Structure formats: structure tokens, C-alpha cells
CSV table of C-alpha atoms in Angstrom, one decimal:
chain,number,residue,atom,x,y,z
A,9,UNK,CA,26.9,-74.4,108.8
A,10,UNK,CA,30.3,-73.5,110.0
A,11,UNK,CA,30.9,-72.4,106.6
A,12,UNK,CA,28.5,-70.1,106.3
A,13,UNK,CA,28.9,-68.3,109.7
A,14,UNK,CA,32.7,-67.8,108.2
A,15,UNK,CA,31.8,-66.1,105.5
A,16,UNK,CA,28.5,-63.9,106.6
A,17,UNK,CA,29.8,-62.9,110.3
A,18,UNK,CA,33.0,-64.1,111.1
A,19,UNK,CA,35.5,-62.8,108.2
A,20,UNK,CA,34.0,-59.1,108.8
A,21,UNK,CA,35.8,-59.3,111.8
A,22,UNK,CA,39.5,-58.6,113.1
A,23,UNK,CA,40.9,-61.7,113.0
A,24,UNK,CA,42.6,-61.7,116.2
A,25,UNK,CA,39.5,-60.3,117.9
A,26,UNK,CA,38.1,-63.6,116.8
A,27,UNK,CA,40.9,-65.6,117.9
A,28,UNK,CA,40.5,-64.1,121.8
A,29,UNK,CA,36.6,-65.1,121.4
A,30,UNK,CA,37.4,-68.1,120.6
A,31,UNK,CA,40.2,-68.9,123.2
A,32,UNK,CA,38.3,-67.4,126.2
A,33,UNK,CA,35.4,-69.6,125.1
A,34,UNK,CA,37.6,-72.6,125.1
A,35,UNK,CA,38.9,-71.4,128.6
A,36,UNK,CA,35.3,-71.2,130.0
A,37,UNK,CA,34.3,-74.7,128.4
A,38,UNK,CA,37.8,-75.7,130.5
A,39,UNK,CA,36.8,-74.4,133.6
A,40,UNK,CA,33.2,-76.5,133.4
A,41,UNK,CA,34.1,-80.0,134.6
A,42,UNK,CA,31.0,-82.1,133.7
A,43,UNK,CA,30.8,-80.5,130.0
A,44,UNK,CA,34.3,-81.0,129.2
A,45,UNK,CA,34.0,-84.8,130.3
A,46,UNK,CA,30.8,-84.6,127.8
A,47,UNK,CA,32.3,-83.2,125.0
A,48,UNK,CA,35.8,-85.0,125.3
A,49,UNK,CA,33.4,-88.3,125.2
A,50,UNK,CA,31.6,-87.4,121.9
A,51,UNK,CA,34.5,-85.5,119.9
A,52,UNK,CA,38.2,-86.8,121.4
A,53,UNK,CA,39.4,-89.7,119.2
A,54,UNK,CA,38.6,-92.9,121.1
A,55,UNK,CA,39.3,-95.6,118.3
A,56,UNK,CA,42.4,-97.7,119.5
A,57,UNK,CA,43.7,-98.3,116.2
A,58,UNK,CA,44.6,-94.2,115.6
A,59,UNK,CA,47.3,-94.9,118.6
A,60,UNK,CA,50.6,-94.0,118.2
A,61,UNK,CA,53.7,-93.5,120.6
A,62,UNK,CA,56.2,-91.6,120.3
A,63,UNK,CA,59.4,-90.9,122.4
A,64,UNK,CA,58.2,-92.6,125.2
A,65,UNK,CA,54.7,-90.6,125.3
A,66,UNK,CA,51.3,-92.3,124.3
A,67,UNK,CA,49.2,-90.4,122.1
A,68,UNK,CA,45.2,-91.0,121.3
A,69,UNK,CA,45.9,-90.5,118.0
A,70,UNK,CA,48.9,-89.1,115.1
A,71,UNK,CA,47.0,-85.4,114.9
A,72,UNK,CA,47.4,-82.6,117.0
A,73,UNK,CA,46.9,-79.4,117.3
A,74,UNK,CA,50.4,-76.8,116.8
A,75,UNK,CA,51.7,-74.4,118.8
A,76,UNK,CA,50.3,-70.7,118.1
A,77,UNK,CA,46.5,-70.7,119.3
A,78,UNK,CA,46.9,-71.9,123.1
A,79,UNK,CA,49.8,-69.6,123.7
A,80,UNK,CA,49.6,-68.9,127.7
A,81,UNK,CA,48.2,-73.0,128.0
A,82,UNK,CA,44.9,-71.4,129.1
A,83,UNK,CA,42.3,-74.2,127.2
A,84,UNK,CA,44.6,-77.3,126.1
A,85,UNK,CA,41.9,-79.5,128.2
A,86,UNK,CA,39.3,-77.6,126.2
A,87,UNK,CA,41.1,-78.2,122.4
A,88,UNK,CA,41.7,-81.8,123.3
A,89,UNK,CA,38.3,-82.5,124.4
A,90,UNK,CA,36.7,-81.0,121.0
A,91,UNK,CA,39.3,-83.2,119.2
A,92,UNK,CA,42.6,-83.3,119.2
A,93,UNK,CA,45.3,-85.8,120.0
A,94,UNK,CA,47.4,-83.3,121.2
A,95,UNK,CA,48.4,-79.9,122.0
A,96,UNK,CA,50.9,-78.1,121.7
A,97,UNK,CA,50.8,-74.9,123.8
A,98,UNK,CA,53.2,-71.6,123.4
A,99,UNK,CA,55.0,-70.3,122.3
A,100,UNK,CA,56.0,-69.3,125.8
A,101,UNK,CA,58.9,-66.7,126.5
A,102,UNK,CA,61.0,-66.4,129.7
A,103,UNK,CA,59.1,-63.6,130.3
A,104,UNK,CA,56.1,-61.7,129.4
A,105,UNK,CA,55.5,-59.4,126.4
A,106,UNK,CA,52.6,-57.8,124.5
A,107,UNK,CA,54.3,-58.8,120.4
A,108,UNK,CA,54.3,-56.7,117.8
A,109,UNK,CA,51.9,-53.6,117.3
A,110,UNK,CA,48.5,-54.5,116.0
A,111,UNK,CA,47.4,-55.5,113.2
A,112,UNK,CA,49.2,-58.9,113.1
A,113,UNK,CA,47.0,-61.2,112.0
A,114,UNK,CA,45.6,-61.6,108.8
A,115,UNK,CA,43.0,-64.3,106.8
A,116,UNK,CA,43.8,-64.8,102.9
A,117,UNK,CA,40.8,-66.6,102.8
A,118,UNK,CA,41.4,-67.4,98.7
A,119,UNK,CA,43.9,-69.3,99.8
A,120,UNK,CA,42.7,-70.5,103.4
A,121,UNK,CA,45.5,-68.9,104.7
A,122,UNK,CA,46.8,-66.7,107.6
A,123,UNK,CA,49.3,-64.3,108.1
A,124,UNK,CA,50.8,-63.6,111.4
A,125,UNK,CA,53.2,-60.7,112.3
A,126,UNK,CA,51.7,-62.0,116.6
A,127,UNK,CA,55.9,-62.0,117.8
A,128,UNK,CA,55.5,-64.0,120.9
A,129,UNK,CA,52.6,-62.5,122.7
A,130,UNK,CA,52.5,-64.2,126.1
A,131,UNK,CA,52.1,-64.3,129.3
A,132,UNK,CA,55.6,-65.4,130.6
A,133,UNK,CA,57.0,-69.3,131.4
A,134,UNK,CA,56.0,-68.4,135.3
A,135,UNK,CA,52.2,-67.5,134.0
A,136,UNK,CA,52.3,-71.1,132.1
A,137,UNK,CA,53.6,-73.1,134.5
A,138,UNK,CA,51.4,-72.3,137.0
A,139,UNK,CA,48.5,-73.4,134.4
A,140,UNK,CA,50.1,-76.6,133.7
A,141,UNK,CA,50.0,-77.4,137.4
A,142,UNK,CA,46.0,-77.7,137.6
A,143,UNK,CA,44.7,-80.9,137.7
A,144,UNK,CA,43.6,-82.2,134.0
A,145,UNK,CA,39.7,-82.9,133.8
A,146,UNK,CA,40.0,-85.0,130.8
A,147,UNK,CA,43.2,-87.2,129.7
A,148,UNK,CA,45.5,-84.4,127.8
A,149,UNK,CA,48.8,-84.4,125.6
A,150,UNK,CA,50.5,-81.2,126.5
A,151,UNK,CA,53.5,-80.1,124.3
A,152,UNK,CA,55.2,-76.9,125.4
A,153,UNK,CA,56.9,-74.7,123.4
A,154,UNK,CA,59.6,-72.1,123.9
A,155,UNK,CA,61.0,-69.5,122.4
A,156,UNK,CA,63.0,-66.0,123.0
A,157,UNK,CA,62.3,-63.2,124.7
A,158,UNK,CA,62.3,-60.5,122.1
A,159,UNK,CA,64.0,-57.4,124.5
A,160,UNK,CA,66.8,-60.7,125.2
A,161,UNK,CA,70.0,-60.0,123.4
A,162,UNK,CA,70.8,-62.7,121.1
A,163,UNK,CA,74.2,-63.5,123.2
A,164,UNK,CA,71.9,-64.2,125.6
A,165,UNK,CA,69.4,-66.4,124.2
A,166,UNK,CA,70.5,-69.9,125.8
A,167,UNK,CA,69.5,-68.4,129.3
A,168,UNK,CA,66.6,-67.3,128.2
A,169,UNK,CA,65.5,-70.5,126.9
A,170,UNK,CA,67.2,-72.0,129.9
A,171,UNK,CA,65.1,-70.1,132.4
A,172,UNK,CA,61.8,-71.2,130.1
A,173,UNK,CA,62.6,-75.0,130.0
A,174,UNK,CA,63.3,-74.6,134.1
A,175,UNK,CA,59.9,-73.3,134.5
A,176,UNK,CA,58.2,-75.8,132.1
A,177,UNK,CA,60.2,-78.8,130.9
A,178,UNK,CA,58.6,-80.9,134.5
A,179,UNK,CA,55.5,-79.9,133.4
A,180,UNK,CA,55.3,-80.8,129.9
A,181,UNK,CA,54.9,-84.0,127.9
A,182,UNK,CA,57.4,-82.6,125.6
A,183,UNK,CA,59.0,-79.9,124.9
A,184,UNK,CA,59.9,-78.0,121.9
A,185,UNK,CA,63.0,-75.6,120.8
A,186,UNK,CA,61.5,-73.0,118.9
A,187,UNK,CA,64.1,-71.1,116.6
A,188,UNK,CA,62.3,-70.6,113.0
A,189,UNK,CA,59.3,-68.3,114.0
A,190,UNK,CA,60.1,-65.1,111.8
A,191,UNK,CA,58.6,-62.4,114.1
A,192,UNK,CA,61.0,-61.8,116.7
A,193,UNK,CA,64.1,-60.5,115.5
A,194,UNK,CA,67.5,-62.4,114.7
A,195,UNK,CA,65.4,-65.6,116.3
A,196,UNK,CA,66.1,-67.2,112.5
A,197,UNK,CA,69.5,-66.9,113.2
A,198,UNK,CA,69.9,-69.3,115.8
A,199,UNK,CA,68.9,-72.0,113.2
A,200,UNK,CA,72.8,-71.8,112.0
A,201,UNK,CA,74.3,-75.2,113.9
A,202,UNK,CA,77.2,-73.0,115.1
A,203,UNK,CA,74.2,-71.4,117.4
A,204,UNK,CA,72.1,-74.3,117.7
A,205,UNK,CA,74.0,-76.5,119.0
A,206,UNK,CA,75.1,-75.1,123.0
A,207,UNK,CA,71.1,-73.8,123.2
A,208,UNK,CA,69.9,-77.4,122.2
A,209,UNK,CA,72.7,-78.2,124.5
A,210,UNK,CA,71.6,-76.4,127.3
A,211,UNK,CA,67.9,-76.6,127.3
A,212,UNK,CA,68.6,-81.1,126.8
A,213,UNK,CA,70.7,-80.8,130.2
A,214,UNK,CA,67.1,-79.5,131.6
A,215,UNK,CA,65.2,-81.6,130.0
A,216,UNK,CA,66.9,-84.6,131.1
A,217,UNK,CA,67.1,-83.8,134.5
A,218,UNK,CA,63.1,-83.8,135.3
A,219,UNK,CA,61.7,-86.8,137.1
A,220,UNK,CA,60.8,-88.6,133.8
A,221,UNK,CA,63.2,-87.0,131.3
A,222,UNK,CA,61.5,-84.5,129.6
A,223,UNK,CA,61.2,-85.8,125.4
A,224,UNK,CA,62.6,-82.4,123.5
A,225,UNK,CA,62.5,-81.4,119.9
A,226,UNK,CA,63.5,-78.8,117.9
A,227,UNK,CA,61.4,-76.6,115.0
A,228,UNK,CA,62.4,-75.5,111.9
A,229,UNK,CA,61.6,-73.2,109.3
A,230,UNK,CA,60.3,-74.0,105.6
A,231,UNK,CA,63.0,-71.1,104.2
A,232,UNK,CA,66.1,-73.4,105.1
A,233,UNK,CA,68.0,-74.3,102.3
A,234,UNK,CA,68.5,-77.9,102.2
A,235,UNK,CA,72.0,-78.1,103.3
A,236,UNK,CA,71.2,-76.0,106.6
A,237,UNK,CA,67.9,-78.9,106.8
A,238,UNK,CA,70.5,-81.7,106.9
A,239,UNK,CA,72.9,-80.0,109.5
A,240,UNK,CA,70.1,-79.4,111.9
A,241,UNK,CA,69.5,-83.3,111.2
A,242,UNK,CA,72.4,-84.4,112.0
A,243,UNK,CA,73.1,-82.4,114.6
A,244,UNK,CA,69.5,-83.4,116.4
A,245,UNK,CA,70.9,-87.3,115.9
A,246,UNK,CA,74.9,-86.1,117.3
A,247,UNK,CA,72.6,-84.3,120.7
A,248,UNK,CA,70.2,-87.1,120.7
A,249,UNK,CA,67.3,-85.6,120.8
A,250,UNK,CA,64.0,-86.5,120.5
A,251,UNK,CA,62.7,-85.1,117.4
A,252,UNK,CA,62.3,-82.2,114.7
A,253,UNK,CA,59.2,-80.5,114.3
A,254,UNK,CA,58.7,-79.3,110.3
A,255,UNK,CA,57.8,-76.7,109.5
A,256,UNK,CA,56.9,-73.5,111.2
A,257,UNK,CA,55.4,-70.6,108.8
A,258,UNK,CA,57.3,-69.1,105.7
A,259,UNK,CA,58.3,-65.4,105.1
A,260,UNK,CA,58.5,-66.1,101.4
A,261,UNK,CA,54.8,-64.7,100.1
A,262,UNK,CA,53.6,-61.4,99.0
A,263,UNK,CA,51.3,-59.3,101.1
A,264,UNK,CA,51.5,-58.2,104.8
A,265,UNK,CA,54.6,-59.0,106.2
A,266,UNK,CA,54.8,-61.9,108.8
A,267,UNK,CA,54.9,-65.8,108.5
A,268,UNK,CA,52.2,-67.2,105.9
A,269,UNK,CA,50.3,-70.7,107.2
A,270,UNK,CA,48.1,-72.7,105.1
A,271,UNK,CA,47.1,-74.4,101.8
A,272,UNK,CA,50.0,-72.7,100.2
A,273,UNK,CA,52.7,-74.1,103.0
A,274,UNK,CA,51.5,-77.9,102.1
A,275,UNK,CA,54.1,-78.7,99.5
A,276,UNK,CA,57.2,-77.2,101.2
A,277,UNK,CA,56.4,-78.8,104.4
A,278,UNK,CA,56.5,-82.3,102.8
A,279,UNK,CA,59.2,-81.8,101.0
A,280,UNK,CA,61.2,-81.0,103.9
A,281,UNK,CA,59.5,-84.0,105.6
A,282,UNK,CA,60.4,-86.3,102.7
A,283,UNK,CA,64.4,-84.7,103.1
A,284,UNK,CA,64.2,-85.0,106.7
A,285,UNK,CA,63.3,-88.9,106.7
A,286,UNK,CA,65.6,-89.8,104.2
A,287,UNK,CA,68.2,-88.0,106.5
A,288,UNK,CA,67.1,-89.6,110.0
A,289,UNK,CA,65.1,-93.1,109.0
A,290,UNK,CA,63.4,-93.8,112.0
A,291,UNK,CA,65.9,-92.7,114.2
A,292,UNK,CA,63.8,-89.4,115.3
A,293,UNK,CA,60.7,-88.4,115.4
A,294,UNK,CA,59.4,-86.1,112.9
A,295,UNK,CA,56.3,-84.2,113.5
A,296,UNK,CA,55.0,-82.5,110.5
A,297,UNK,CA,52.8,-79.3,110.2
A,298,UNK,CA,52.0,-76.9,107.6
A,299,UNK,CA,49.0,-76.8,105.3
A,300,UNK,CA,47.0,-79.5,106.9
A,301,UNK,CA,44.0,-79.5,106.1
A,302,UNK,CA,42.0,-82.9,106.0
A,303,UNK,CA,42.7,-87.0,106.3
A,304,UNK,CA,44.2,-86.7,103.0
A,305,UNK,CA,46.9,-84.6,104.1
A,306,UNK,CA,47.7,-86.5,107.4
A,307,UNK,CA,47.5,-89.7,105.4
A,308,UNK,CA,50.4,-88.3,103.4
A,309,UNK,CA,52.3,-87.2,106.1
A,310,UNK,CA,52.4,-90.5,107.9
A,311,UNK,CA,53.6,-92.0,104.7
A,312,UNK,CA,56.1,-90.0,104.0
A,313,UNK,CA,57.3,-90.4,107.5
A,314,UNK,CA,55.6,-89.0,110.1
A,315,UNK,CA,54.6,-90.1,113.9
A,316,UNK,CA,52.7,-87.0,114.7
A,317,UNK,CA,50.5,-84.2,112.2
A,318,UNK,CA,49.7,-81.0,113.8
A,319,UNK,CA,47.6,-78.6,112.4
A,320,UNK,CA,46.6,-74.7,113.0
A,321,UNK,CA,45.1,-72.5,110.1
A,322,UNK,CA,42.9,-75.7,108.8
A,323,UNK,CA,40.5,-75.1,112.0
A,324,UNK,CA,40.1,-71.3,111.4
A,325,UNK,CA,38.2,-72.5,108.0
A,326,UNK,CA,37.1,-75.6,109.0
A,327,UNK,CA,35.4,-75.0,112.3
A,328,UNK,CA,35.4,-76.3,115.7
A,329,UNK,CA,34.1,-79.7,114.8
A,330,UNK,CA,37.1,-80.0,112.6
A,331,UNK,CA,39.2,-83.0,114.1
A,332,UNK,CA,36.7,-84.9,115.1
A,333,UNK,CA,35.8,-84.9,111.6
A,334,UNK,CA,39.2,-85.4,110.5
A,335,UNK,CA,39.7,-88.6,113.1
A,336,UNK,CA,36.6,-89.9,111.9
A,337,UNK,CA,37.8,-89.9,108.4
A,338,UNK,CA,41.3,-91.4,109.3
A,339,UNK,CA,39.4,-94.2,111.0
A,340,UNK,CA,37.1,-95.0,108.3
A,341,UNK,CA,40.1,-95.3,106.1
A,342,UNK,CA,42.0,-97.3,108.0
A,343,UNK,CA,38.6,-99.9,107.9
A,344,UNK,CA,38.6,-99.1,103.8
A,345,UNK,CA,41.9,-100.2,103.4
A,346,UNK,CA,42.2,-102.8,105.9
A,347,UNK,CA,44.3,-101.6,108.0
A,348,UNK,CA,44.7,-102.5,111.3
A,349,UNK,CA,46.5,-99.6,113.1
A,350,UNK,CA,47.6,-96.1,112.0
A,351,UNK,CA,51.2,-97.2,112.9
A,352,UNK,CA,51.3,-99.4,110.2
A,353,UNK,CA,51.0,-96.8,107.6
A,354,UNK,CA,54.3,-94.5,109.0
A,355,UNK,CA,56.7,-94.3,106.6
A,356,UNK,CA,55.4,-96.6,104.3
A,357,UNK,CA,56.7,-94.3,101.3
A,358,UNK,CA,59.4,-93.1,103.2
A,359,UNK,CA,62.8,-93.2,101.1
């Protein structure tokens, strides 16, 4: 049905029109108490054995949903009652800005795809907070992630992310270093260790010092050449942080410029999974994301290495009830194979 609807009605539209429908419906489905607990009861996963932990935070299950839809934290109740483990909200700048011109966002629906030129469109860290701070209706996994103002010099990108993970970090069930998106200016640059190293720095002495210690991680981009993948490694391991999140989008398509998502990420993204465990071992976390788009794929992830699969562009195509269906899956594998928990399939083909 979903399907269809895509492909009579909703692909005639702008696709970021769509993307607002759909996140102020999510809002108002937040805001509605009983329905929320309703639909978190028939779509969240429930099935103990799809439990994983991970740097000191239980999660419901390995899939989640990545940063990039829920960007001011307005319906994270709302995604993880419709299905997913968790949510990763953002990205959220120090302060607000309106991103890049429209159009910036584009479907390559031949290759369920999307292009995004968006460039931090938010409503500043203060906005967020103050979202985070309402009482959750229905249990909720809330990963925050930051990244640069755009009108910030770059000298002065560690207290801008400083002033972000202030406002955030106690709030959050994680927090996440966002360096690779490719639509704010020079933010790719900070990826170089030389630069990496006193923001990670900086925004750990912040994250340590909430109430419970704040779990942070890092993201990277797909276009780093392998070398640049293993210094950010083992500079992650040196700072002791929690995890690397792998990858964001990719600037290396034809077409509209911006970061592509999607089918046509998949194989970069595991590849630089597959580097990054064979780097690390189990001594980080490694959340992977990019061109997930069914069990299958988070199958593979979690043997090549992976704690946590997040996913994006694969619910644009595949609908709202797409993690539910894509838990349901993962549990009826784990019965096919005889498997008792999820955990017991992480890193299984892990080098």
C-alpha cells in the first residue's frame, strides 16, 4: 500500500515538503499520550532476545533510527513508538540557522536514494534542550548529535561544539561528534586528527562531567581514505571514547550537489565497518549506517561488527511501518537459526 502511495502521490511532491508533513505528524502523534502508549505497544520491538547494550546504555534492540530526520528532537517518542530502537536526534548547532537555500533535498528513486544539500537546519542546542527536558511518554533511546554552526569560524569550532554539548550532553543518552556532514563549509576538515583531537577533547571534558557520564562518539565520513579511517581509530581508542559512528553520506555521486544516502552507500559503509573492526576489536563501539535497507543488511552489519544499525533513507521508501517490519524479520531469524540473542551474532565475521 505504502508503495503505491509513493509512487502515485508522494514522489510528485517536494521532498522536503513531505519530510515537514511527516515530522509534524510524528510531533502531533507525540503530543497524544494514550495513542503513543498504543502504538509503541503494537510496533516498538518488545522481543528480549533483540537486546543489546552498549557503552553502558540498554537498547530494545541493535536498529535505530540516524540522525537527520528528528533534527530540533521534536517526535523521537513518536519514531520510537512506530519502531525504532533508537533515535538519534540533530544534528543540532550551538545556535539556530535556516541551511542552505532551497531546493536541498532530492529522491533518486532508481536507486532509493536521497540527496541532501539541508546544511544544519535547526533550531539551536537551547531549542533542543528544552525538548529533551519533557517527560518521555513511552521508554525512549535519545542520541544527540552535534555539529557547527555554519557563520562559526573554523578557529572557533571547539566552542561552538562546546557550547552544544553544555546544553545537551545531560540530556542525552549519548552523544555524537559530528565532523563528516559535507554541507557546511570546511566542517570535513576537522576530520584531520591534528583538528580532531582538542574538539574530541573538549566536548569528552563535558561529557564526562554530567551526572552519569555522558557515552560520546564520533562520525565519520565514507570519502576518508583509509589511512585518515585508521588515525581517527586510534585516536578514538588514545581519548577513550565511546564509539565511531560509520558512515555519514558521500559527496562522491553525480547529480545535484550534496551528500548521497542509500542503496548506493551500502558497500562503502561496510567496508569501512569491516576496516574499523579490524582496527578497534571490541574495544569501541561501532554503530554502522548507510544504505540500510532490510534484516539482511543489519544481519550483516552485526556480523561484521556492529552493536548498533541506524537507518534513514530506507523509511522514505519503505514506509512508516518499516522497523517494525524489519524487527519482526530480525526476530524470526534469530528463531530460524537458533539463535538465542542478537548479541551472539556481533562480530561473528569480524576479522
Amino acid at each position: 500500500m505504502y508503495r503505491l502511495l509513493f509512487s502515485l502521490v508522494l514522489c510528485r511532491f517536494d521532498a522536503e515538503s513531505v519530510h515537514h508533513l511527516t515530522v509534524r505528524a510524528l510531533t502531533l502523534l507525540a503530543r497524544l499520550p494514550y495513542l503513543k502508549k498504543v502504538v509503541h505497544r503494537l510496533m516498538a520491538p518488545h522481543d528480549p532476545a533483540l537486546r543489546v547494550s552498549a557503552f553502558g546504555v540498554h537498547f530494545p534492540s541493535p536498529f535505530g533510527l540516524a540522525a537527520g530526520f528528528d533534527k530540533d528532537a521534536a517526535c523521537a517518542e513518536a519514531l520510537s513508538a512506530i519502531g525504532f530502537g533508537h533515535v538519534e536526534v540533530g544534528t543540532v548547532t550551538a545556535h539556530a540557522q535556516p541551511g542552505n537555500p532551497r531546493p536541498r533535498l532530492f529522491r533518486v528513486a532508481t536507486q532509493r536514494a536521497i540527496i541532501n544539500r539541508m546544511g544544519f537546519n535547526n533550531r539551536g542546542a537551547a531549542a533542543a534542550a528544552a525538548r529533551l527536558r519533557r517527560t518521555r511518554g513511552v521508554p525512549t533511546v535519545v542520541g544527540v548529535n552535534i555539529g557547527k554552526t555554519k557563520v562559526v569560524p573554523e578557529h572557533a569550532a571547539v566552542d561552538d561544539y562546546v557550547t552544544s554539548a553544555k546544553e545537551l550532553a545531560p540530556l542525552a543518552d549519548y552523544l555524537v561528534v559530528n565532523v563528516s556532514s559535507p554541507n557546511t563549509p570546511g566542517l570535513r576538515n576537522l576530520q584531520a586528527v591534528e583538528l580532531l583531537r582538542p574538539l574530541l577533547e573538549a566536548v569528552k571534558q563535558v561529557a564526562d562531567a554530567t551526572p552519569r557520564r555522558t557515552p560520546l562518539l564520533v562520525k565519520i565520513a565514507p570519502d576518508l581514505a583509509d589511512e585518515d579511517i585508521d588515525a581517527v581509530a586510534d585516536l578514538a581508542l588514545e581519548l577513550r571514547l565511546d564509539g565511531i559512528i560509520a558512515t555519514n553520506t558521500t559527496i562522491r555521486h553525480p547529480g545535484e550537489t550534496g551528500g548521497l544516502s542509500g542503496r548506493p552507500l551500502k558497500t562503502r559503509s561496510v567496508a569501512v565497518l569491516r576496516r574499523l573492526r579490524a582496527r578497534v576489536g571490541d574495544r569501541l563501539t561501532l554503530v554502522s549506517v548507510g544504505g540500510v535497507e532490510n534484516a539482511d543488511d543489519v544481519w550483516e552489519r552485526l556480523l561484521a561488527g556492529a552493536t548498533l544499525v541506524q537507518g534513514y533513507t530506507g523509511m522514505i521508501y519503505g514506509g512508516p511501518l518499516w522497523a517494525y517490519r524489519l524487527h519482526r524479520d530480525l526476530s524470526r531469524r534469530l528463531v530460524r537459526h537458533g539463535i538465542p540473542a542478537i548479541t551472539d551474532v556481533i562480530g561473528r565475521t569480524a576479522p
